[in-house]
Amino acid sequence: MKSKNLLGGVLCLFISQILLAVNLNAQSISSVENSINIDFRNQQITDIIYAVSDMCGASVYIDETVTGRMSFHFEDSTFEAALNRFSEYAGLYVEKKENVYFISKVHLEQKNNLFTVEAEDVPIEPLLILLSRKSHTTILYEKIPDVKITIRCRDVKIEEILNLVLVKLNGFTLEKVGSGFYISKNQSSQARRNVDSYVLTKNSDIDGKTNYSLKLQKANFINVLDELFKKESREYSVINAKPLVIENLYYESKDFDTILSLVLEASNCDYKIQNEIYYIFEINKKDVMKKFKETKIIRLENINAESFMSLVPSELSSSEFVKLDKNTNSLIVTGSAEEIRPIENFISIIDVPLSGRYYQKFTLKNLSVKDALSSVPKSLFLSDAAVIPGTNSFVTQVTEIKEKEISEYLELIDRKQKAFGVKLKYIKSEDLLKYIPPSVNKDNIRETGDSSFIFFTGTKESYDDFLRELELIDKPKQQIRYQILVLQHQKNSGLNYSSGLSKISSAGSELAEGIAHSTSLYNLLNISFDIVSKFGIQFAGSLNAELSEGLSNVLADTTLNGISGQAISFSNTNIFRYRDIIRDNNEVYTSTAREISSGLTLSVNGWVSGDDMITVDVDAVVSKQGTVETSSSSGDVANPPSTSEKKVTTHVRTKSGTPVIIGGLLQEEKDVTVKKVPVIGSIPLLGLLFRSKVETVSKTELVIYLVPFVEKSGSSDFDFTKNIERFYTKYVREDQE
């Protein structure tokens, strides 16, 4: 009963033929003998219907969806015929119930929560009111623009109808709140929310069993799950599944467990039933995909599996679905039928019998079959080698050429191993194993109880190579001789050069004169450190003067020998021991012996490079003990003496025989000494007359003179007579010449 909508003009009402001349009532208009002749021009549609119904005495109900104006001419015999023709022309839907005509621009049918809607050019707000009334669903909305919409859909949920309405409302969002819906204005046009669009129906088959059908375009996974369990009246709990939108599912006549598994499968979830409760939890997508894949074991009959993998095109040899089993010469293929089929086709092409192949047995005489197979290149084998149990042989597939290649290779490696004794000269066997020569490996060398003797196992050729390389590393490490002189200079006095130089200027021709001149350096003759040759006559004279006047003190004068890379140390210390008396709370006295070490400690570690340059690490510590205060009554130490310490650590590099000077360690020391007469000196006030206080201040500098030598030959022992002759030869005889 639907017709097109027309725009209105002006209403003119003419009654052309009325059989009842006096009274116009509903009964007379609706009689068969009567006819309706009315002309409306541009009038409201509702006014037209009400005017005709009033003239004909008919009851009508017009809902909110009927709007607009029309022009129409009525010329009908009955009201119902006139209304039907007008509604078809105006796009109205008429339904008669108990002699009442219900008129609307929307045709709405409902079946099992699904709706069929026919509406053309209808305002949105009246449509929402009618939809809410018919579906018994709360639909709230903010102020909606005055726009019209045309909707035609069959067997859909109310959410889908509202989604269609939302298309015409730019900037509005649809939100599901409880069992109702809310349409609100949103500032962002991108914020429109998608409401579920699916139909889940519960049916019964001929046998009375319950089944479900699902038609889903797009919906929230949790909402579908919730409706499914409510229809089945079962309990469930979602453990860790994330909110997810699923799309495009269509299932017909599935039992509950089947359709649940299908929905969970699309959502990357699984379930477990415990105490009649379905626990839903998330799983990896690859675990879901496993059920769609199969695994096949394809045994290769004619070619080696490793060779096959080198022939397979890259697009077929992905490690994700092709694995190699060397033991059975098989391929393990996992994937869908479409993924496996190309590999099977490729295998059928290349895994074909080859002419000229046969199996051959190879027997080893000296090597074990395991060691031999690990040594033979894989390229020599056409297939895997099978070891014969209980023998030292193996069998493999060969051709005439391959048999010859394998035999020749085995002949080269299957030689009897000999043992050769090797005596190490300078290095130990454990050092040799740390830095093994490149021609051998650890399996060729056997240690013995003697760290200087080893056994070498191998061929004569490899043994000769080993000896040649051993000669390069079995050499003695270079030794370093260190001449060390440590001086402590008093800095509060200057050096006096006159006493050291006054007698050096003249020289005689006899040895006695040389000895006389050497007396000016007499204090240096007892020093083994060659000061004159290393630092010159002027420095020697200055130092001799300082030693004579007590302004310098020799703390160390020694020669040390060590191996390159090995640390050596020297110590010249004094140890002061005293008793430390302790009294506890019970007035019990106990004593502990303690000691304080003072003096010089020196440690050097040098390394010789190929150009005879020496790199030296030097650590020097000089400590000094202060004045000891003793008790006048017992003679015990009243307070531990104070100590001072000077330390230097350095890293230097120098040529062999070139001195290194480490100095600049200045220290100012203040010593206070109190002398008093026993007993009387301790009396207050009066004791001041019987005690004295001596305060001394001294400034000192510690200087280390170090000369490293790469030791070649000869002795470094000190000889006083040779030292005098050396001075004479260098400074007296040279002057005479």
XYZ file of C-alpha atoms in Angstrom:
737
model
C 0.000 0.000 0.000
C 2.878 2.329 -0.635
C 2.891 5.259 -3.105
C 5.170 8.135 -4.011
C 5.359 11.354 -1.967
C 4.137 14.543 -3.634
C 4.620 18.173 -2.669
C 1.558 20.213 -1.798
C 0.073 23.436 -3.045
C -3.216 25.045 -1.935
C -6.236 23.202 -0.417
C -9.657 23.584 -2.150
C -12.514 21.541 -0.846
C -15.435 20.869 -3.154
C -18.252 18.534 -2.435
C -19.673 17.867 -5.904
C -22.247 15.272 -5.100
C -23.961 14.689 -1.767
C -26.980 12.442 -1.648
C -27.916 13.584 1.865
C -28.589 17.298 1.329
C -28.975 18.428 4.917
C -26.670 16.426 7.194
C -23.076 15.395 6.307
C -22.081 12.567 8.608
C -19.748 9.550 8.585
C -22.477 7.055 7.845
C -23.649 8.859 4.743
C -20.131 9.283 3.383
C -19.136 5.683 3.930
C -22.313 4.271 2.328
C -22.004 2.514 -0.994
C -24.350 4.930 -2.703
C -22.165 7.894 -1.656
C -18.892 9.067 -3.216
C -16.020 11.337 -1.999
C -14.943 14.223 -4.144
C -12.339 16.396 -2.407
C -9.449 18.461 -3.744
C -6.429 19.426 -1.501
C -3.739 21.895 -2.559
C -0.384 22.084 -0.691
C -1.735 20.945 2.654
C -0.175 19.004 5.527
C -0.551 15.272 4.941
C -1.876 14.793 8.465
C -4.523 17.511 7.872
C -5.637 15.840 4.657
C -6.073 12.464 6.365
C -7.871 13.958 9.362
C -10.259 15.962 7.073
C -11.207 12.909 5.012
C -11.584 10.661 8.078
C -13.729 13.284 9.789
C -16.013 13.583 6.788
C -16.290 9.800 6.510
C -16.587 9.146 10.244
C -13.486 6.880 10.345
C -11.015 6.515 13.271
C -7.362 7.066 12.376
C -4.027 7.168 14.267
C -1.115 8.990 12.637
C 2.343 8.546 14.242
C 5.263 10.999 14.373
C 6.878 9.790 11.171
C 4.133 11.239 8.918
C 5.254 14.712 7.858
C 5.238 16.941 4.793
C 2.717 18.583 2.459
C 0.825 17.292 -0.569
C -1.782 18.157 -3.204
C -4.297 15.372 -3.875
C -7.782 14.977 -5.367
C -10.075 12.437 -3.764
C -12.761 10.929 -5.961
C -13.598 7.558 -4.419
C -16.664 5.631 -3.396
C -15.439 4.708 0.154
C -13.024 6.061 2.761
C -10.891 2.925 2.742
C -10.470 3.060 -1.035
C -9.586 6.741 -0.842
C -7.085 6.136 2.018
C -5.443 3.244 0.216
C -4.971 5.260 -2.959
C -3.685 8.287 -1.021
C -1.266 6.222 1.123
C 0.174 4.557 -1.951
C 0.691 7.974 -3.543
C 2.172 9.533 -0.343
C 4.378 6.569 0.694
C 2.341 5.713 3.770
C 1.757 2.405 5.470
C -1.819 1.704 6.717
C -2.810 -1.038 9.133
C -6.380 -1.545 10.345
C -6.908 -2.842 13.863
C -10.360 -2.982 15.484
C -11.820 -0.404 13.025
C -8.908 1.983 13.651
C -6.571 2.896 10.822
C -2.925 3.190 11.960
C -0.957 5.307 9.515
C 2.855 5.658 9.409
C 5.696 6.351 6.975
C 7.633 3.414 8.490
C 6.832 -0.260 8.083
C 8.442 -2.181 10.960
C 8.195 -5.926 11.609
C 9.894 -7.874 14.426
C 10.717 -11.577 14.647
C 13.092 -13.154 17.206
C 14.799 -9.839 17.982
C 15.335 -9.262 14.264
C 13.713 -6.371 12.433
C 12.521 -5.702 8.910
C 12.321 -1.968 8.158
C 10.895 -0.067 5.188
C 11.154 3.729 5.487
C 11.518 6.387 2.845
C 12.431 10.007 3.442
C 11.610 9.844 7.175
C 12.927 12.286 9.821
C 15.469 10.576 12.059
C 14.082 11.595 15.451
C 10.518 10.219 14.857
C 12.113 7.075 13.422
C 14.129 6.576 16.631
C 10.974 7.079 18.742
C 9.063 4.489 16.718
C 11.999 2.058 16.773
C 12.308 2.383 20.545
C 8.559 1.842 21.010
C 8.326 -1.208 18.747
C 11.503 -2.923 20.036
C 10.915 -2.047 23.710
C 14.504 -0.737 23.812
C 15.707 2.485 25.393
C 17.253 4.801 22.798
C 18.605 8.063 24.186
C 19.956 10.847 22.037
C 21.106 14.425 22.114
C 19.609 17.096 19.848
C 19.563 15.608 16.362
C 19.664 17.678 13.143
C 16.477 17.875 11.095
C 17.510 15.420 8.403
C 15.625 12.609 6.715
C 16.695 9.075 5.925
C 15.596 6.163 3.760
C 16.146 2.648 5.142
C 15.275 -0.739 3.682
C 16.615 -3.816 5.474
C 15.375 -7.282 6.374
C 16.053 -9.499 9.405
C 18.680 -7.346 11.088
C 19.412 -6.428 14.682
C 18.536 -3.070 16.095
C 22.272 -2.213 16.288
C 22.538 -2.437 12.497
C 19.584 -0.095 12.009
C 21.146 2.431 14.383
C 24.467 2.153 12.539
C 22.678 3.042 9.300
C 21.053 6.022 10.997
C 24.466 7.119 12.268
C 25.714 7.456 8.684
C 23.477 10.514 8.252
C 24.574 12.040 11.558
C 28.048 13.398 10.994
C 30.002 13.794 14.239
C 27.695 11.575 16.310
C 28.699 8.355 18.069
C 26.640 5.338 19.039
C 27.285 3.770 22.413
C 25.707 0.732 23.987
C 24.815 1.371 27.627
C 23.436 -1.659 29.434
C 20.478 -2.936 27.405
C 19.943 0.420 25.685
C 21.714 2.783 23.318
C 22.914 6.362 23.484
C 23.546 8.643 20.490
C 25.718 11.588 21.411
C 27.466 14.459 19.710
C 31.245 14.041 19.538
C 33.756 16.803 18.742
C 35.753 14.506 16.478
C 34.147 13.142 13.377
C 36.596 10.248 13.511
C 35.303 9.020 16.873
C 32.278 7.079 15.597
C 32.010 3.752 17.363
C 31.124 0.524 15.611
C 28.287 -1.340 17.282
C 28.012 -5.083 16.822
C 26.426 -6.310 13.626
C 25.545 -9.986 13.944
C 22.622 -12.399 14.375
C 22.879 -15.403 16.694
C 19.857 -17.705 16.631
C 19.081 -20.789 18.677
C 17.124 -23.537 16.896
C 16.017 -27.133 17.414
C 16.338 -29.869 14.790
C 13.959 -32.777 14.119
C 15.487 -34.855 16.928
C 15.013 -32.032 19.399
C 18.718 -31.230 19.641
C 19.671 -27.577 20.046
C 21.835 -25.943 17.406
C 22.993 -22.418 16.648
C 23.366 -20.276 13.568
C 25.586 -17.210 13.395
C 25.616 -14.463 10.771
C 28.301 -11.940 11.732
C 29.649 -8.989 9.803
C 31.532 -7.221 12.553
C 31.216 -7.527 16.324
C 33.030 -7.460 19.626
C 34.208 -10.941 20.541
C 33.137 -10.593 24.198
C 29.601 -9.540 23.246
C 29.127 -12.538 20.953
C 30.544 -14.826 23.621
C 28.262 -13.389 26.271
C 25.112 -13.838 24.171
C 26.064 -17.401 23.237
C 26.498 -18.476 26.854
C 23.281 -16.734 27.913
C 21.301 -18.590 25.251
C 22.860 -21.890 26.381
C 22.430 -20.967 30.094
C 26.009 -21.871 30.968
C 28.669 -20.153 33.060
C 31.964 -18.858 31.726
C 34.984 -16.795 32.808
C 37.377 -14.869 30.581
C 40.912 -15.198 32.023
C 43.244 -13.138 29.843
C 41.567 -12.586 26.490
C 41.998 -9.083 25.099
C 39.145 -6.999 23.618
C 38.918 -8.039 19.982
C 36.677 -7.298 16.988
C 35.896 -10.303 14.798
C 34.540 -10.090 11.271
C 32.798 -12.121 8.586
C 31.634 -15.347 10.240
C 28.790 -17.477 8.888
C 27.788 -20.779 10.493
C 24.585 -22.816 10.187
C 23.187 -25.501 12.508
C 26.174 -26.062 14.810
C 25.986 -27.504 18.324
C 27.103 -25.354 21.238
C 30.640 -26.723 21.624
C 31.286 -26.537 17.888
C 30.149 -22.959 17.419
C 31.997 -21.940 20.611
C 35.224 -23.447 19.247
C 34.723 -21.673 15.923
C 34.194 -18.285 17.573
C 37.190 -18.784 19.882
C 39.282 -19.892 16.938
C 38.556 -16.610 15.145
C 39.542 -14.766 18.340
C 42.824 -16.638 19.017
C 41.389 -18.182 22.176
C 40.740 -21.608 23.652
C 38.783 -22.949 26.618
C 38.903 -25.519 29.400
C 35.924 -26.830 31.379
C 36.374 -27.131 35.117
C 33.518 -27.548 37.608
C 31.070 -26.974 34.715
C 32.554 -23.521 34.111
C 34.085 -22.621 30.747
C 37.399 -20.816 31.289
C 38.343 -18.753 28.220
C 42.023 -17.849 27.704
C 44.161 -16.394 24.932
C 46.568 -18.485 22.821
C 49.038 -17.659 20.075
C 47.730 -17.374 16.556
C 50.297 -19.907 15.341
C 48.806 -22.457 17.754
C 45.428 -21.919 16.106
C 46.953 -22.381 12.678
C 48.499 -25.722 13.637
C 45.201 -27.556 13.189
C 45.092 -26.495 9.542
C 48.553 -27.883 8.825
C 49.782 -31.425 8.369
C 53.175 -33.082 8.632
C 54.582 -35.479 6.067
C 57.786 -37.506 6.129
C 59.156 -37.912 2.607
C 61.994 -40.399 2.324
C 64.457 -39.778 -0.497
C 65.294 -42.950 -2.353
C 67.953 -41.976 -4.862
C 69.610 -38.736 -3.751
C 71.271 -37.519 -0.574
C 69.082 -35.320 1.627
C 71.794 -32.692 2.103
C 72.374 -32.554 -1.647
C 68.642 -32.203 -2.162
C 68.499 -29.126 0.105
C 71.135 -27.427 -2.009
C 69.017 -28.042 -5.128
C 65.675 -26.846 -3.788
C 64.654 -23.329 -4.942
C 64.734 -20.736 -2.186
C 60.967 -20.249 -2.219
C 60.494 -23.964 -1.390
C 63.328 -24.463 1.113
C 62.047 -22.267 3.921
C 63.134 -23.597 7.301
C 59.628 -22.857 8.575
C 58.140 -25.940 6.927
C 61.062 -28.092 5.630
C 63.383 -29.957 8.023
C 66.174 -32.390 7.197
C 66.603 -35.810 8.854
C 70.116 -36.995 8.004
C 69.804 -40.336 9.811
C 66.942 -41.560 7.629
C 67.732 -39.452 4.534
C 64.256 -37.931 4.788
C 62.520 -34.582 4.645
C 59.984 -33.577 7.286
C 57.528 -31.185 5.665
C 54.938 -29.243 7.678
C 52.307 -26.986 6.163
C 48.994 -26.818 4.398
C 48.219 -28.923 1.356
C 49.017 -25.971 -0.908
C 52.408 -25.521 0.759
C 53.373 -29.216 0.663
C 52.226 -29.984 -2.889
C 54.993 -27.947 -4.692
C 57.698 -29.706 -2.632
C 56.264 -33.141 -3.446
C 56.158 -32.248 -7.127
C 59.780 -31.082 -7.032
C 60.898 -34.300 -5.278
C 59.136 -36.444 -7.869
C 61.142 -34.687 -10.586
C 64.662 -35.014 -9.150
C 64.487 -38.110 -6.868
C 64.830 -40.629 -9.674
C 67.270 -43.559 -10.065
C 70.626 -42.655 -11.561
C 72.559 -45.112 -13.698
C 76.070 -46.151 -12.758
C 75.554 -46.069 -8.983
C 76.309 -48.935 -6.616
C 77.233 -49.530 -2.965
C 80.856 -50.004 -1.957
C 82.498 -51.038 1.308
C 85.551 -49.152 2.631
C 87.741 -50.554 5.436
C 90.189 -48.477 7.511
C 93.427 -49.862 8.926
C 94.682 -47.220 11.333
C 92.049 -44.528 11.839
C 88.738 -45.255 13.513
C 85.784 -45.185 11.171
C 84.244 -42.346 13.198
C 87.335 -40.137 12.847
C 87.657 -40.963 9.175
C 84.056 -40.079 8.323
C 84.370 -36.772 10.153
C 87.444 -35.962 8.042
C 86.129 -36.907 4.592
C 84.554 -33.911 2.770
C 80.792 -34.242 2.341
C 81.139 -33.474 -1.352
C 82.740 -36.902 -1.910
C 79.594 -38.755 -0.794
C 76.550 -39.284 -2.976
C 74.567 -40.525 0.022
C 75.063 -41.004 3.737
C 77.732 -43.471 4.845
C 76.489 -46.406 6.965
C 78.921 -47.786 9.574
C 79.031 -51.592 9.735
C 78.590 -52.599 13.424
C 81.505 -54.409 15.015
C 83.918 -53.458 12.241
C 86.086 -50.556 11.220
C 84.290 -50.242 7.865
C 81.491 -48.245 6.276
C 79.314 -48.557 3.166
C 78.148 -45.772 0.886
C 76.712 -45.276 -2.579
C 79.329 -44.462 -5.230
C 80.075 -44.309 -8.900
C 83.375 -45.461 -10.400
C 84.749 -41.935 -10.170
C 83.508 -41.387 -6.592
C 84.914 -44.743 -5.460
C 88.336 -43.753 -6.754
C 88.169 -40.305 -5.101
C 87.131 -41.729 -1.720
C 89.809 -44.459 -1.860
C 92.545 -41.958 -2.674
C 91.455 -39.647 0.126
C 91.308 -42.465 2.689
C 94.767 -43.594 1.634
C 96.095 -40.149 2.483
C 94.573 -39.949 5.948
C 94.600 -43.622 6.973
C 98.247 -43.770 7.912
C 99.780 -45.358 10.971
C 100.441 -42.852 13.701
C 103.924 -42.880 15.265
C 104.993 -41.543 18.661
C 108.063 -39.303 18.906
C 109.661 -38.159 22.155
C 110.481 -34.464 22.336
C 112.671 -32.849 25.005
C 111.800 -29.239 25.675
C 114.772 -26.985 26.363
C 113.390 -23.851 27.921
C 109.590 -23.918 27.987
C 107.258 -26.235 29.911
C 104.728 -28.602 28.387
C 101.800 -26.621 29.842
C 103.130 -23.448 28.174
C 103.423 -25.310 24.881
C 99.767 -26.399 25.075
C 98.703 -22.803 25.728
C 100.491 -21.517 22.628
C 100.410 -24.547 20.382
C 102.106 -24.310 16.940
C 99.782 -24.029 13.930
C 100.910 -27.303 12.302
C 99.533 -29.499 15.128
C 96.592 -29.692 17.523
C 96.269 -30.796 21.110
C 95.449 -34.373 20.085
C 98.975 -34.726 18.662
C 100.681 -33.844 21.967
C 100.735 -36.061 25.085
C 102.058 -34.737 28.384
C 104.240 -36.826 30.705
C 105.174 -36.558 34.360
C 108.180 -34.492 33.306
C 107.096 -30.971 32.315
C 110.103 -30.733 29.962
C 109.315 -33.938 28.047
C 106.357 -34.688 25.741
C 105.276 -37.251 23.162
C 104.219 -36.232 19.665
C 101.927 -38.611 17.765
C 101.522 -38.320 14.013
C 103.234 -38.881 10.732
C 106.915 -38.275 10.157
C 106.109 -35.268 7.971
C 103.937 -33.642 10.623
C 106.605 -34.393 13.255
C 109.266 -32.606 11.177
C 106.945 -29.613 10.752
C 106.365 -29.554 14.492
C 110.104 -29.526 15.267
C 110.710 -26.630 12.887
C 107.994 -24.573 14.529
C 109.102 -25.621 18.014
C 112.559 -24.184 17.382
C 111.004 -20.758 16.988
C 109.253 -20.808 20.369
C 111.471 -23.070 22.533
C 113.974 -20.365 23.307
C 115.094 -18.844 26.613
C 113.378 -15.675 27.635
C 115.582 -12.608 27.668
C 116.930 -11.543 31.026
C 117.050 -7.982 32.266
C 119.660 -6.619 34.657
C 118.506 -3.639 36.680
C 121.032 -1.240 38.254
C 119.162 0.626 40.979
C 120.285 3.579 43.084
C 117.864 5.235 45.505
C 118.987 8.517 47.105
C 117.378 10.730 49.663
C 118.518 14.365 49.331
C 118.258 17.063 51.990
C 116.676 20.046 50.239
C 117.455 22.667 52.924
C 121.035 22.957 51.829
C 122.512 23.586 48.385
C 125.028 21.410 46.688
C 128.739 22.216 47.091
C 130.520 21.445 43.875
C 134.001 22.765 44.858
C 135.048 19.788 46.916
C 134.148 17.438 44.091
C 135.864 19.307 41.244
C 138.960 20.925 42.766
C 141.267 18.005 42.168
C 139.824 16.579 38.944
C 141.188 19.319 36.703
C 144.826 18.087 36.805
C 145.976 14.630 35.705
C 149.226 12.717 36.015
C 150.646 9.971 33.914
C 151.022 7.386 36.643
C 148.487 5.163 38.347
C 149.297 6.684 41.730
C 148.267 10.087 40.435
C 145.008 8.619 39.110
C 144.340 7.154 42.528
C 145.069 10.522 44.115
C 142.601 12.203 41.802
C 140.094 9.519 42.478
C 140.077 10.383 46.138
C 137.956 13.390 45.226
C 135.234 10.836 44.320
C 136.051 8.521 47.179
C 132.475 8.443 48.452
C 131.347 7.083 45.073
C 133.862 4.260 44.914
C 131.800 2.116 47.263
C 128.724 2.575 45.085
C 128.329 -0.129 42.452
C 126.025 2.084 40.353
C 128.116 3.586 37.513
C 127.298 7.226 38.266
C 130.136 8.796 36.309
C 129.476 7.037 32.993
C 125.731 7.475 33.190
C 125.431 11.080 34.465
C 128.848 12.673 33.928
C 131.707 13.961 36.088
C 129.916 17.124 37.189
C 126.968 15.227 38.670
C 129.358 12.722 40.258
C 131.315 15.505 41.947
C 128.140 17.140 43.238
C 126.844 13.875 44.619
C 130.202 13.112 46.251
C 130.073 16.487 47.984
C 126.540 15.870 49.244
C 127.508 12.456 50.577
C 130.561 13.979 52.311
C 128.480 16.681 53.986
C 125.622 14.315 54.889
C 123.107 16.094 52.621
C 122.347 12.894 50.690
C 121.768 9.394 51.912
C 121.948 6.190 49.890
C 118.821 4.158 50.605
C 119.510 1.429 48.046
C 122.403 0.513 45.757
C 121.832 -2.868 44.167
C 121.748 -4.851 40.956
C 118.801 -7.169 40.290
C 118.384 -9.738 37.532
C 115.063 -10.990 36.252
C 113.366 -12.609 33.266
C 111.515 -10.414 30.773
C 107.905 -10.083 31.852
C 108.566 -11.265 35.409
C 108.289 -8.917 38.401
C 111.125 -8.716 40.919
C 111.241 -6.775 44.164
C 113.768 -5.394 46.609
C 113.193 -4.480 50.263
C 115.397 -2.696 52.802
C 113.262 -2.121 55.889
C 113.447 -1.913 59.648
C 110.819 -3.508 61.862
C 109.880 -1.911 65.184
C 108.031 -4.202 67.593
C 106.152 -3.096 70.694
C 103.534 -4.307 73.118
C 100.020 -2.940 72.871
C 98.460 -3.145 76.371
C 94.655 -3.372 76.494
C 92.490 -3.077 79.612
C 88.961 -4.462 79.555
C 85.971 -3.551 81.755
C 87.007 -6.079 84.420
C 90.355 -4.319 84.944
C 92.147 -7.213 83.281
C 95.229 -6.235 81.281
C 96.269 -8.044 78.131
C 99.029 -7.281 75.705
C 99.473 -7.898 72.001
C 102.754 -7.804 70.140
C 102.598 -5.413 67.191
C 105.156 -4.287 64.671
C 105.710 -1.305 62.362
C 107.802 -1.664 59.215
C 109.714 1.283 57.759
C 112.267 1.664 55.009
C 112.407 1.121 51.244
C 110.413 -1.390 49.161
C 110.965 -1.434 45.404
C 109.306 -3.584 42.726
C 110.139 -3.547 38.989
C 108.696 -5.506 36.075
C 110.312 -5.094 32.664
C 109.523 -6.428 29.218
C 111.953 -6.525 26.293
C 110.660 -5.791 22.790
C 112.273 -6.868 19.546
C 114.348 -3.685 19.177
C 115.916 -4.064 22.660
C 113.620 -1.395 24.041
C 112.630 -2.107 27.642
C 109.256 -1.186 29.106
C 109.348 -1.065 32.918
C 106.666 -0.795 35.600
C 108.133 0.693 38.797
C 106.512 0.682 42.253
C 108.539 2.301 45.053
C 107.494 2.902 48.673
C 109.634 4.702 51.320
C 108.286 4.862 54.850
C 109.735 6.516 57.927
C 109.096 5.931 61.593
C 108.696 8.844 63.987
C 109.940 9.319 67.570
C 109.043 6.642 70.112
C 107.586 7.873 73.407
C 108.291 5.530 76.311
C 106.848 5.391 79.805
C 109.236 6.699 82.483
C 108.196 4.072 85.001
C 108.028 0.852 82.968
C 109.975 1.756 79.873
C 107.142 0.484 77.662
C 105.942 2.351 74.610
C 103.507 4.996 75.752
C 102.096 5.709 72.276
C 102.763 3.973 68.948
C 105.249 5.953 66.877
C 103.977 7.957 63.952
C 104.884 6.872 60.422
C 105.118 8.634 57.096
C 105.136 7.056 53.653
C 106.105 8.147 50.152
C 105.030 6.078 47.144
C 105.593 6.327 43.423
C 104.174 4.150 40.614
C 105.189 4.735 37.011
C 105.343 3.105 33.586
C 108.370 4.015 31.444
C 110.059 2.855 28.252
C 113.773 3.227 27.508
C 116.635 1.717 25.550
C 118.896 -0.880 27.080
C 121.518 0.896 29.203
C 119.717 4.246 29.226
C 118.972 5.480 32.767
C 115.537 6.416 34.014
C 115.244 8.991 36.811
C 112.167 9.075 39.003
C 112.138 12.003 41.395
C 110.154 14.944 42.664
C 108.851 13.258 45.827
C 109.269 16.118 48.273
C 108.386 15.847 51.923
C 108.664 18.193 54.862
C 109.029 16.446 58.190
C 108.724 18.017 61.594
C 110.094 16.098 64.591
C 109.478 17.170 68.177
C 111.559 15.506 70.891
C 110.956 16.062 74.629
C 113.800 15.257 77.062
C 113.186 15.308 80.808
C 114.674 14.203 84.069
C 112.880 11.128 85.339
C 110.191 11.776 87.994
C 111.128 15.448 88.521
C 110.461 16.341 84.905
C 106.859 15.133 85.227
C 106.000 17.433 88.194
C 103.606 20.241 87.135
C 105.217 23.685 86.803
C 108.384 22.604 88.563
C 109.008 19.975 85.900
C 109.397 22.711 83.269
C 112.848 23.418 84.724
C 113.930 19.798 84.247
C 112.799 19.071 80.685
C 113.589 20.408 77.236
C 111.806 20.335 73.906
C 113.730 20.017 70.631
C 111.904 20.727 67.359
C 113.534 19.985 63.996
C 112.213 20.554 60.474
C 113.747 18.767 57.488
C 112.896 18.770 53.782
C 113.834 15.690 51.781
C 113.476 14.440 48.198
C 113.430 10.797 47.133
C 115.138 10.094 43.779
C 115.312 6.682 42.072
C 117.986 6.044 39.425
C 117.197 2.955 37.341
C 119.249 1.569 34.443
C 117.835 -1.577 32.756
C 120.108 -3.711 30.573
C 119.210 -6.529 28.205
C 121.504 -9.199 29.622
C 123.881 -10.606 27.043
C 126.805 -12.118 28.937
C 129.314 -11.352 31.678
C 129.008 -10.750 35.416
C 127.620 -7.778 37.266
C 129.524 -8.361 40.528
C 131.019 -5.218 42.090
C 134.822 -5.025 42.374
C 136.336 -2.068 44.296
C 139.748 -2.301 42.566
C 138.219 -2.523 39.085
C 136.062 0.493 39.936
C 139.216 2.565 40.712
C 140.904 1.394 37.526
C 137.814 2.313 35.529
C 137.852 5.850 36.962
C 141.577 6.159 36.212
C 141.260 4.903 32.646
C 138.285 7.145 31.852
C 139.288 10.425 33.484
C 143.094 10.361 34.024
C 144.614 8.503 31.091
C 142.265 10.167 28.628
C 143.354 13.601 29.924
C 147.045 12.672 29.454
C 146.443 11.619 25.905
